[in-house]
Tab-separated table of C-alpha atoms in Angstrom:
chain	number	residue	atom	x	y	z
A	1	MET	CA	17.441	74.509	15.189
A	2	ARG	CA	13.955	73.268	13.535
A	3	THR	CA	10.900	74.716	14.312
A	4	LEU	CA	7.374	74.031	15.529
A	5	TYR	CA	4.405	73.965	13.164
A	6	ILE	CA	1.349	75.742	14.679
A	7	ASP	CA	-1.718	76.876	12.535
A	8	GLY	CA	-0.141	76.167	9.292
A	9	GLU	CA	3.109	78.119	9.346
A	10	TRP	CA	6.406	76.860	10.963
A	11	VAL	CA	7.474	78.992	14.002
A	12	ASP	CA	10.060	79.471	16.718
A	13	ALA	CA	9.419	78.599	19.806
A	14	HIS	CA	8.211	80.581	22.718
A	15	THR	CA	11.639	79.917	24.091
A	16	ASP	CA	15.725	79.331	22.435
A	17	ASP	CA	15.976	75.360	24.486
A	18	GLY	CA	16.706	72.868	22.173
A	19	ILE	CA	17.297	69.239	22.029
A	20	ASP	CA	20.071	67.131	20.423
A	21	VAL	CA	19.055	64.233	18.365
A	22	VAL	CA	21.507	61.723	19.420
A	23	SER	CA	21.835	59.000	16.543
A	24	PRO	CA	22.485	55.578	18.718
A	25	ILE	CA	24.348	54.431	15.888
A	26	ASP	CA	27.721	56.431	16.476
A	27	GLY	CA	26.915	58.893	18.900
A	28	SER	CA	26.779	61.618	16.654
A	29	VAL	CA	24.460	64.776	16.951
A	30	LEU	CA	21.770	64.815	13.520
A	31	ASP	CA	20.315	67.912	14.341
A	32	THR	CA	18.317	70.235	17.199
A	33	VAL	CA	14.871	70.596	17.869
A	34	PRO	CA	12.578	72.986	19.730
A	35	ASP	CA	11.943	71.739	23.614
A	36	GLY	CA	8.756	73.407	23.479
A	37	ASP	CA	7.208	74.393	26.612
A	38	ALA	CA	3.906	75.065	28.309
A	39	THR	CA	3.039	78.445	26.112
A	40	ASP	CA	4.010	76.538	22.740
A	41	VAL	CA	1.469	73.964	23.920
A	42	ALA	CA	-1.128	76.323	23.897
A	43	ARG	CA	-0.739	78.244	20.994
A	44	ALA	CA	-1.246	74.781	19.308
A	45	VAL	CA	-4.348	74.254	20.785
A	46	ARG	CA	-5.739	76.748	19.970
A	47	ALA	CA	-4.893	76.705	16.350
A	48	ALA	CA	-6.526	72.824	16.650
A	49	ARG	CA	-9.541	74.291	18.216
A	50	ASP	CA	-10.308	77.203	15.771
A	51	ALA	CA	-9.819	74.432	13.187
A	52	ARG	CA	-12.175	72.000	14.808
A	53	GLN	CA	-15.512	73.353	13.092
A	54	GLU	CA	-14.072	73.271	9.362
A	55	LEU	CA	-12.392	69.711	10.143
A	56	LYS	CA	-15.849	68.420	11.452
A	57	GLU	CA	-18.047	69.817	8.413
A	58	MET	CA	-15.823	68.384	5.496
A	59	THR	CA	-17.178	65.639	4.268
A	60	PRO	CA	-15.254	62.159	4.583
A	61	PHE	CA	-14.611	61.855	1.047
A	62	GLU	CA	-12.669	65.393	1.412
A	63	ARG	CA	-10.393	64.123	4.522
A	64	ALA	CA	-10.123	61.383	2.651
A	65	ALA	CA	-8.733	63.180	-0.280
A	66	ILE	CA	-5.883	64.785	2.170
A	67	LEU	CA	-4.706	61.481	3.442
A	68	GLU	CA	-4.382	60.714	-0.667
A	69	GLU	CA	-2.307	63.272	-0.571
A	70	VAL	CA	-0.514	62.705	2.674
A	71	THR	CA	0.123	59.185	0.891
A	72	GLU	CA	1.731	60.356	-2.179
A	73	TYR	CA	4.007	62.238	-0.094
A	74	PHE	CA	5.461	59.464	1.790
A	75	GLU	CA	5.610	57.516	-1.693
A	76	ALA	CA	7.523	60.378	-3.623
A	77	ASN	CA	10.125	60.932	-0.014
A	78	GLU	CA	10.350	56.855	0.556
A	79	ASP	CA	13.802	56.452	0.926
A	80	GLU	CA	14.738	59.692	2.929
A	81	ILE	CA	11.860	58.839	5.394
A	82	ALA	CA	13.383	54.654	5.703
A	83	GLU	CA	17.004	56.895	5.988
A	84	CYS	CA	15.567	58.895	8.643
A	85	ILE	CA	13.899	56.093	10.640
A	86	SER	CA	17.145	53.924	11.200
A	87	ARG	CA	19.735	56.915	12.036
A	88	GLU	CA	18.344	58.453	14.660
A	89	GLU	CA	16.344	55.116	16.277
A	90	GLY	CA	18.875	52.494	15.088
A	91	LYS	CA	16.722	50.005	13.434
A	92	PRO	CA	18.297	48.198	10.065
A	93	LEU	CA	17.345	50.114	7.282
A	94	HIS	CA	14.981	47.040	5.598
A	95	GLU	CA	13.267	47.296	9.229
A	96	SER	CA	12.545	51.287	8.247
A	97	TYR	CA	11.459	50.440	4.877
A	98	ASP	CA	9.081	48.163	5.888
A	99	GLU	CA	7.637	50.377	8.487
A	100	THR	CA	7.521	53.154	5.981
A	101	GLU	CA	5.769	51.001	3.628
A	102	TYR	CA	2.958	49.975	6.203
A	103	VAL	CA	2.448	53.409	6.506
A	104	ILE	CA	1.869	53.927	3.054
A	105	ALA	CA	-0.421	51.082	2.716
A	106	SER	CA	-2.362	52.122	6.263
A	107	SER	CA	-2.734	55.987	5.176
A	108	GLU	CA	-5.162	54.300	2.055
A	109	ASP	CA	-7.214	51.987	4.572
A	110	TYR	CA	-7.567	55.119	6.957
A	111	ALA	CA	-8.728	57.242	4.502
A	112	HIS	CA	-11.275	54.060	2.977
A	113	ASP	CA	-12.070	53.394	6.568
A	114	GLY	CA	-13.165	57.383	7.546
A	115	ILE	CA	-15.526	57.185	4.385
A	116	ARG	CA	-17.175	53.878	5.998
A	117	LEU	CA	-17.682	55.011	9.310
A	118	PHE	CA	-21.150	54.352	9.380
A	119	GLY	CA	-24.462	54.851	12.129
A	120	ASP	CA	-27.290	52.392	12.443
A	121	VAL	CA	-30.606	52.777	12.001
A	122	VAL	CA	-32.623	52.130	15.049
A	123	PRO	CA	-36.472	50.646	14.929
A	124	SER	CA	-38.535	53.213	17.810
A	125	GLU	CA	-40.816	51.470	19.707
A	126	HIS	CA	-43.281	54.487	18.408
A	127	ARG	CA	-44.854	54.680	15.901
A	128	ASP	CA	-44.575	57.602	13.823
A	129	ARG	CA	-40.508	58.277	14.606
A	130	PHE	CA	-37.559	57.476	12.628
A	131	ALA	CA	-33.912	57.152	14.830
A	132	TYR	CA	-30.771	56.657	13.694
A	133	THR	CA	-27.313	57.145	15.394
A	134	THR	CA	-24.172	58.991	13.744
A	135	ARG	CA	-20.065	58.860	14.623
A	136	GLU	CA	-18.738	62.472	15.373
A	137	PRO	CA	-15.618	63.666	16.713
A	138	TYR	CA	-14.657	64.749	19.955
A	139	GLY	CA	-12.569	67.738	18.821
A	140	VAL	CA	-8.986	68.435	19.588
A	141	ALA	CA	-6.559	65.318	19.872
A	142	ALA	CA	-3.512	64.895	21.354
A	143	VAL	CA	-1.145	62.739	19.831
A	144	ILE	CA	1.604	61.202	21.774
A	145	SER	CA	3.955	58.908	20.368
A	146	PRO	CA	7.220	56.752	21.513
A	147	TRP	CA	10.228	56.663	19.999
A	148	ASN	CA	10.458	52.619	18.638
A	149	PHE	CA	8.053	52.835	15.654
A	150	PRO	CA	8.455	57.019	14.725
A	151	LEU	CA	6.059	56.886	11.676
A	152	GLU	CA	3.970	54.093	11.658
A	153	VAL	CA	2.303	54.595	15.334
A	154	PRO	CA	1.393	58.114	15.118
A	155	GLY	CA	0.822	58.061	11.754
A	156	GLY	CA	-2.422	55.512	12.509
A	157	SER	CA	-3.448	57.932	15.106
A	158	ILE	CA	-3.301	61.081	13.172
A	159	TYR	CA	-4.819	59.270	10.095
A	160	ALA	CA	-7.781	57.841	12.387
A	161	ALA	CA	-7.728	61.411	13.929
A	162	ILE	CA	-7.773	63.399	10.945
A	163	ALA	CA	-10.208	60.820	8.696
A	164	ALA	CA	-13.045	61.463	12.018
A	165	GLY	CA	-12.770	65.031	11.848
A	166	ASN	CA	-10.868	65.584	15.074
A	167	PRO	CA	-7.888	68.296	14.489
A	168	VAL	CA	-4.288	67.023	15.835
A	169	VAL	CA	-1.893	68.617	18.309
A	170	PHE	CA	1.544	65.871	17.819
A	171	LYS	CA	3.932	65.758	20.149
A	172	PRO	CA	6.734	63.155	19.431
A	173	ALA	CA	8.996	61.482	21.604
A	174	GLU	CA	12.291	63.300	22.019
A	175	GLU	CA	14.195	60.711	20.814
A	176	THR	CA	13.128	60.248	17.541
A	177	PRO	CA	11.404	64.009	16.336
A	178	LEU	CA	13.334	64.218	13.440
A	179	THR	CA	10.598	61.593	11.518
A	180	ALA	CA	7.988	63.326	12.870
A	181	TYR	CA	9.058	66.324	10.435
A	182	HIS	CA	8.835	63.982	7.378
A	183	ILE	CA	5.084	63.669	9.248
A	184	THR	CA	4.545	67.243	9.387
A	185	LYS	CA	5.532	67.844	5.998
A	186	ALA	CA	3.169	65.152	4.391
A	187	PHE	CA	0.279	67.079	5.809
A	188	ALA	CA	1.969	70.927	5.739
A	189	GLN	CA	1.901	70.754	1.133
A	190	SER	CA	-1.719	68.963	1.491
A	191	SER	CA	-5.011	70.725	1.571
A	192	LEU	CA	-5.847	69.845	5.093
A	193	PRO	CA	-7.299	73.123	6.736
A	194	ASP	CA	-4.443	75.315	8.278
A	195	GLY	CA	-4.772	74.311	12.646
A	196	ALA	CA	-5.957	70.996	12.273
A	197	PHE	CA	-2.418	69.541	12.154
A	198	ASN	CA	0.161	71.073	14.621
A	199	LEU	CA	3.588	69.775	15.366
A	200	VAL	CA	5.019	70.559	19.023
A	201	THR	CA	8.241	68.969	19.824
A	202	GLY	CA	9.686	68.759	23.404
A	203	GLN	CA	10.017	66.394	26.710
A	204	GLY	CA	7.339	64.906	29.333
A	205	GLU	CA	6.995	68.025	30.475
A	206	THR	CA	5.626	69.505	26.715
A	207	GLY	CA	3.523	65.973	27.006
A	208	ALA	CA	2.059	66.469	30.256
A	209	SER	CA	1.411	70.147	29.053
A	210	LEU	CA	-0.848	69.259	25.948
A	211	VAL	CA	-2.630	66.064	28.039
A	212	GLU	CA	-3.342	69.165	31.191
A	213	ASN	CA	-5.032	71.291	28.724
A	214	GLU	CA	-8.869	72.051	29.225
A	215	ASP	CA	-9.712	71.801	25.459
A	216	VAL	CA	-7.676	68.792	24.797
A	217	ARG	CA	-10.795	66.198	24.101
A	218	LEU	CA	-8.850	62.957	22.979
A	219	ILE	CA	-5.842	61.714	23.632
A	220	ALA	CA	-3.973	59.058	21.816
A	221	PHE	CA	-0.590	57.763	23.754
A	222	THR	CA	1.326	54.885	23.223
A	223	GLY	CA	4.686	54.485	25.801
A	224	SER	CA	4.950	53.170	29.225
A	225	THR	CA	2.021	51.877	31.371
A	226	GLU	CA	3.119	54.538	33.780
A	227	VAL	CA	3.042	57.551	31.903
A	228	GLY	CA	0.140	55.751	30.255
A	229	ARG	CA	-1.993	55.391	34.356
A	230	GLU	CA	-0.631	59.053	34.854
A	231	ILE	CA	-2.189	60.250	31.750
A	232	GLY	CA	-5.037	58.398	32.309
A	233	LYS	CA	-5.931	59.831	35.371
A	234	VAL	CA	-5.395	63.464	34.309
A	235	ALA	CA	-7.620	63.061	31.487
A	236	ALA	CA	-10.032	61.252	33.994
A	237	GLU	CA	-10.820	64.727	36.004
A	238	ARG	CA	-12.321	66.282	33.104
A	239	ASN	CA	-13.789	62.959	31.003
A	240	ALA	CA	-11.184	63.501	28.353
A	241	GLN	CA	-11.283	60.294	26.047
A	242	CYS	CA	-8.099	58.714	26.357
A	243	LEU	CA	-6.592	55.592	23.843
A	244	LEU	CA	-3.960	54.536	25.413
A	245	GLU	CA	-1.366	51.728	23.784
A	246	MET	CA	0.824	50.643	26.865
A	247	GLY	CA	3.641	47.895	28.342
A	248	GLY	CA	3.865	44.189	27.390
A	249	LYS	CA	5.401	40.661	28.726
A	250	ASP	CA	3.965	38.744	25.913
A	251	PRO	CA	4.624	35.493	26.064
A	252	ILE	CA	5.142	32.500	23.139
A	253	LEU	CA	3.561	29.101	24.242
A	254	VAL	CA	5.177	26.165	22.987
A	255	LEU	CA	3.194	22.573	23.476
A	256	ASP	CA	4.561	19.244	23.414
A	257	ASP	CA	3.305	18.817	19.332
A	258	ALA	CA	4.622	21.856	18.220
A	259	ASP	CA	6.514	22.088	15.175
A	260	VAL	CA	10.176	23.227	17.082
A	261	ASP	CA	12.000	24.827	14.131
A	262	ALA	CA	8.462	26.528	13.414
A	263	ALA	CA	8.493	28.022	17.010
A	264	ALA	CA	12.358	28.472	17.403
A	265	GLU	CA	12.233	31.059	14.414
A	266	ALA	CA	8.986	32.894	15.370
A	267	ILE	CA	10.911	33.380	19.065
A	268	VAL	CA	13.724	34.345	17.826
A	269	GLY	CA	12.238	37.214	14.900
A	270	GLY	CA	10.113	38.690	18.206
A	271	SER	CA	12.418	38.875	20.337
A	272	THR	CA	15.100	40.540	18.041
A	273	PHE	CA	13.240	42.780	15.888
A	274	ASN	CA	13.404	46.605	16.332
A	275	ALA	CA	16.775	45.216	18.791
A	276	GLY	CA	13.490	43.775	21.070
A	277	GLN	CA	12.218	47.376	21.429
A	278	VAL	CA	8.623	46.366	20.565
A	279	CYS	CA	5.882	46.552	23.125
A	280	CYS	CA	4.203	43.202	21.317
A	281	GLY	CA	7.510	41.922	21.025
A	282	THR	CA	8.271	38.044	22.643
A	283	GLU	CA	9.197	38.613	26.295
A	284	ARG	CA	8.971	34.990	27.503
A	285	VAL	CA	8.677	31.605	26.216
A	286	ILE	CA	6.583	28.902	28.009
A	287	THR	CA	7.534	25.175	27.315
A	288	THR	CA	5.774	22.135	28.001
A	289	PRO	CA	8.461	19.478	29.170
A	290	GLY	CA	8.421	17.364	26.433
A	291	VAL	CA	9.350	20.178	23.879
A	292	HIS	CA	11.876	22.100	26.085
A	293	ASP	CA	15.242	20.667	25.701
A	294	ALA	CA	14.552	20.354	21.769
A	295	LEU	CA	13.227	23.962	21.599
A	296	VAL	CA	16.292	25.135	23.584
A	297	ASP	CA	18.322	24.081	21.385
A	298	ALA	CA	17.076	25.210	18.478
A	299	VAL	CA	16.394	29.046	19.414
A	300	VAL	CA	20.078	28.983	20.767
A	301	GLU	CA	21.185	27.646	17.486
A	302	ARG	CA	19.379	30.735	15.744
A	303	THR	CA	20.109	33.220	18.008
A	304	LYS	CA	24.122	32.485	17.332
A	305	ALA	CA	23.265	33.223	13.499
A	306	ILE	CA	21.935	36.546	14.603
A	307	THR	CA	24.327	39.541	12.490
A	308	LEU	CA	24.644	42.792	15.215
A	309	GLY	CA	26.045	45.766	13.365
A	310	ASP	CA	25.536	48.817	11.153
A	311	PRO	CA	21.585	49.142	10.018
A	312	PHE	CA	23.105	50.258	7.194
A	313	ASP	CA	24.593	47.066	5.954
A	314	ASP	CA	22.784	44.701	4.164
A	315	ASP	CA	23.776	42.030	6.049
A	316	THR	CA	22.513	43.566	9.875
A	317	ASP	CA	19.627	41.640	11.710
A	318	VAL	CA	19.985	43.801	14.861
A	319	GLY	CA	21.266	47.427	15.126
A	320	PRO	CA	21.646	49.419	18.316
A	321	MET	CA	19.454	49.840	21.061
A	322	ILE	CA	18.200	53.497	21.754
A	323	SER	CA	19.757	54.733	24.946
A	324	GLU	CA	21.966	53.925	27.730
A	325	ARG	CA	19.069	54.064	30.026
A	326	ILE	CA	17.021	51.167	28.206
A	327	GLN	CA	20.215	48.990	27.686
A	328	ALA	CA	21.480	48.802	31.559
A	329	LYS	CA	17.598	47.744	32.591
A	330	ALA	CA	18.138	44.733	30.225
A	331	VAL	CA	21.653	44.130	31.594
A	332	GLU	CA	20.374	44.511	35.096
A	333	GLN	CA	17.374	42.184	34.360
A	334	VAL	CA	19.856	39.622	33.200
A	335	SER	CA	22.325	39.685	35.795
A	336	GLU	CA	19.174	39.631	38.377
A	337	ALA	CA	18.050	36.153	36.427
A	338	ILE	CA	21.589	34.706	36.975
A	339	ALA	CA	21.706	35.121	40.218
A	340	ASP	CA	18.326	33.726	40.769
A	341	GLY	CA	19.247	30.630	38.984
A	342	ALA	CA	18.783	31.324	35.525
A	343	ASP	CA	21.504	29.769	33.116
A	344	LEU	CA	22.887	32.403	30.042
A	345	LEU	CA	23.305	30.119	26.886
A	346	VAL	CA	23.883	32.504	24.036
A	347	GLY	CA	24.944	36.583	24.530
A	348	GLY	CA	24.333	39.019	26.870
A	349	ASP	CA	27.770	41.363	25.804
A	350	THR	CA	27.498	44.546	24.992
A	351	ASP	CA	29.185	47.466	22.622
A	352	GLY	CA	28.553	50.808	22.679
A	353	LEU	CA	24.346	50.781	22.585
A	354	PHE	CA	25.125	47.513	20.426
A	355	TYR	CA	23.679	44.029	23.224
A	356	GLU	CA	24.188	40.598	21.858
A	357	PRO	CA	21.023	38.683	21.463
A	358	ALA	CA	20.457	36.840	24.394
A	359	VAL	CA	18.891	33.237	26.051
A	360	LEU	CA	18.499	32.487	29.451
A	361	ALA	CA	17.208	28.760	30.388
A	362	ASP	CA	15.540	28.126	33.802
A	363	VAL	CA	14.176	31.487	34.409
A	364	ASP	CA	12.185	31.596	37.353
A	365	PRO	CA	8.806	32.991	36.825
A	366	ASP	CA	8.635	35.140	39.651
A	367	THR	CA	11.856	37.003	38.875
A	368	ALA	CA	12.018	40.606	37.130
A	369	ILE	CA	12.821	39.243	33.614
A	370	ALA	CA	9.795	37.101	33.484
A	371	ARG	CA	7.323	39.582	35.458
A	372	GLU	CA	8.389	43.259	33.644
A	373	GLU	CA	8.673	44.434	30.561
A	374	THR	CA	12.570	43.958	29.472
A	375	PHE	CA	12.586	45.965	26.288
A	376	ALA	CA	15.537	44.307	24.489
A	377	PRO	CA	16.687	41.158	22.331
A	378	VAL	CA	16.388	39.163	25.516
A	379	THR	CA	14.661	35.688	25.626
A	380	PRO	CA	13.784	34.073	28.839
A	381	VAL	CA	12.380	30.489	28.468
A	382	ILE	CA	10.225	29.129	31.655
A	383	ALA	CA	9.528	25.503	31.939
A	384	ALA	CA	6.285	24.735	32.453
A	385	ASP	CA	4.724	21.504	34.420
A	386	ASP	CA	2.232	20.666	31.501
A	387	TYR	CA	-0.533	23.054	29.064
A	388	ASP	CA	-2.862	24.148	31.960
A	389	ASP	CA	0.217	25.420	33.960
A	390	ALA	CA	1.748	26.996	30.646
A	391	VAL	CA	-1.666	28.949	30.308
A	392	ARG	CA	-1.436	30.198	33.644
A	393	ILE	CA	1.975	31.475	34.040
A	394	ALA	CA	0.910	33.170	30.865
A	395	ASN	CA	-1.845	35.064	32.725
A	396	ASP	CA	-0.159	35.698	35.586
A	397	SER	CA	1.297	38.996	34.936
A	398	ARG	CA	-0.208	42.860	34.948
A	399	TYR	CA	0.166	42.667	30.896
A	400	GLY	CA	-2.012	41.259	28.461
A	401	LEU	CA	-1.313	42.625	25.237
A	402	GLN	CA	-0.674	39.986	22.946
A	403	ALA	CA	0.578	36.212	23.102
A	404	ALA	CA	0.923	33.482	21.010
A	405	VAL	CA	0.811	29.712	20.623
A	406	PHE	CA	2.676	26.665	18.905
A	407	THR	CA	0.234	23.470	18.495
A	408	GLN	CA	-0.701	20.766	16.088
A	409	ASP	CA	-3.875	19.908	18.191
A	410	LEU	CA	-6.775	22.628	17.041
A	411	GLU	CA	-8.613	21.718	20.780
A	412	HIS	CA	-5.383	23.504	22.748
A	413	ALA	CA	-5.109	25.763	20.096
A	414	HIS	CA	-8.675	27.246	20.414
A	415	ASP	CA	-8.836	26.699	24.772
A	416	ALA	CA	-5.703	28.735	24.843
A	417	ALA	CA	-7.025	31.527	22.416
A	418	ASN	CA	-9.605	31.678	24.836
A	419	ARG	CA	-8.239	31.553	28.133
A	420	ILE	CA	-5.111	33.690	27.508
A	421	GLU	CA	-5.505	37.133	28.947
A	422	ALA	CA	-4.726	39.000	26.135
A	423	GLY	CA	-5.588	41.318	23.385
A	424	GLY	CA	-4.325	39.330	20.539
A	425	VAL	CA	-3.436	35.551	20.413
A	426	PHE	CA	-2.004	34.317	17.301
A	427	VAL	CA	-1.921	30.398	16.990
A	428	ASN	CA	1.713	28.969	15.174
A	429	GLU	CA	2.628	32.601	14.684
A	430	THR	CA	5.246	34.618	16.313
A	431	ASP	CA	3.365	36.982	19.302
A	432	ASN	CA	4.919	40.056	17.626
A	433	TYR	CA	2.774	40.235	14.854
A	434	TRP	CA	0.428	42.408	13.307
A	435	GLU	CA	-1.394	43.414	10.561
A	436	ARG	CA	-3.338	46.976	8.642
A	437	LEU	CA	-7.136	45.168	9.228
A	438	LEU	CA	-6.364	43.657	12.455
A	439	PRO	CA	-7.497	45.334	16.180
A	440	PHE	CA	-4.454	46.173	18.242
A	441	GLY	CA	-4.027	46.414	21.840
A	442	GLY	CA	-4.330	44.720	25.137
A	443	TYR	CA	-5.735	43.642	28.350
A	444	LYS	CA	-5.306	44.645	31.593
A	445	ASP	CA	-2.317	47.061	32.147
A	446	SER	CA	-1.594	47.280	28.394
A	447	GLY	CA	-4.274	49.266	27.331
A	448	ALA	CA	-7.323	51.340	27.541
A	449	GLY	CA	-9.482	53.411	25.812
A	450	GLY	CA	-10.095	51.040	22.049
A	451	ARG	CA	-7.970	49.130	19.855
A	452	TYR	CA	-5.607	50.770	17.368
A	453	GLY	CA	-5.834	49.468	13.334
A	454	SER	CA	-8.661	50.178	10.621
A	455	LYS	CA	-12.211	51.042	11.907
A	456	TRP	CA	-11.413	50.080	15.683
A	457	HIS	CA	-9.209	53.360	15.257
A	458	LEU	CA	-11.934	55.456	13.911
A	459	GLU	CA	-14.536	54.290	16.427
A	460	ALA	CA	-12.612	55.189	19.030
A	461	MET	CA	-11.509	58.587	18.011
A	462	THR	CA	-15.524	59.333	17.626
A	463	GLN	CA	-18.663	59.470	19.773
A	464	THR	CA	-22.257	58.340	19.111
A	465	LYS	CA	-24.551	60.531	18.733
A	466	ALA	CA	-28.680	59.399	19.026
A	467	VAL	CA	-31.057	61.111	16.519
A	468	MET	CA	-34.974	60.812	16.830
A	469	LEU	CA	-37.155	62.147	14.577
A	470	ASN	CA	-41.051	62.399	15.016
A	471	TYR	CA	-42.718	62.942	11.492
A	472	GLY	CA	-46.062	61.824	13.327
A	473	ASP	CA	-48.318	63.820	16.065
A	474	TYR	CA	-46.568	64.952	19.319
């Protein structure tokens, strides 16, 4: 069994309880990690608390240098890390390389953004006074990450926390903890002070112990809306800062004047990337009447061309889903949609954890597959009466992470960007889109507390202090 990393040392967990890490590809056990308990969490939080002042007092340039050391580890071990991601998560190897390279590039961004975390000089209403603001860390940060991007998602929050001066206790998803050991090794070999980064593996109870710890002042969570809401309630009781990135039911609107081929390519790519297991993946397609039939035909043809298979085969487009539980939810939603009148045009068969990408037409916008997260390579197509109806359907959701619209009409493009209730709206691009310097996060039940990415991430992980200097008479 592997060990935990606390206060600069690899240590045994409090108990001998372990979690087998099972590959979704073939069901093989890859390794066993500790099922950390409240005692382990308390040790890690104490170590982080004790390191807080030293990390805070380091200059931004010193913290940036640490992130550069971390980047060097990822660059030197890129092949091993990418293979680890594919084995424990199931995504195709080329997607795992994309994830690794994204993290390498973004670690440099966070290093630079930490140096540029400026305050403001504020004009005073009084003479002989000089006023300004600074940004300061909150303190111990809990980073709780999902299984679908085991390197990229925690990497961003950990980098932002460290760059801003917050020591970290990292609890990865129990399905994909092995990638977390690469993150840990990267910080362990750096010049980061002991205790400023800690790893505690475990299940939901481990994360709950971390969230409930009174010394945790900042919580960065990515995962389901249901869990995120519970975390928010616990944090609110002691006024801890929360950065929550949660679920989505992201739509692509395709209008009559759209480039059908481009829209179909974006839709299929957005719904099948990482087997559809992406919070900003394409979960709804909403079409206006003039483009509906041509678009459905194009989406079906592209979906038929998708290759389902071993993530380590070069020709594979889509690998297995992460678990039977996630797959069963998709199967149930598709079955219910068909019972409610939807037409399954292609896909929907299962083989182990492999799920054949599916397309459904004539989907009722009030059914579960149109309203709740599916998290699978499933494309439900909803017919709107016109443009205004398409926007209405898009907004008729408790989620608001990202959205896209395909149109050649500049007025519709700007109008949709203004009216669609989402944290990101993209024109003639997939909704399953992000890049390093854009903020990432959602409205409504998709997020709270700030944005991920670049300078917005650091701002969410720091608090503002006002300073006034009276250099005249009192």
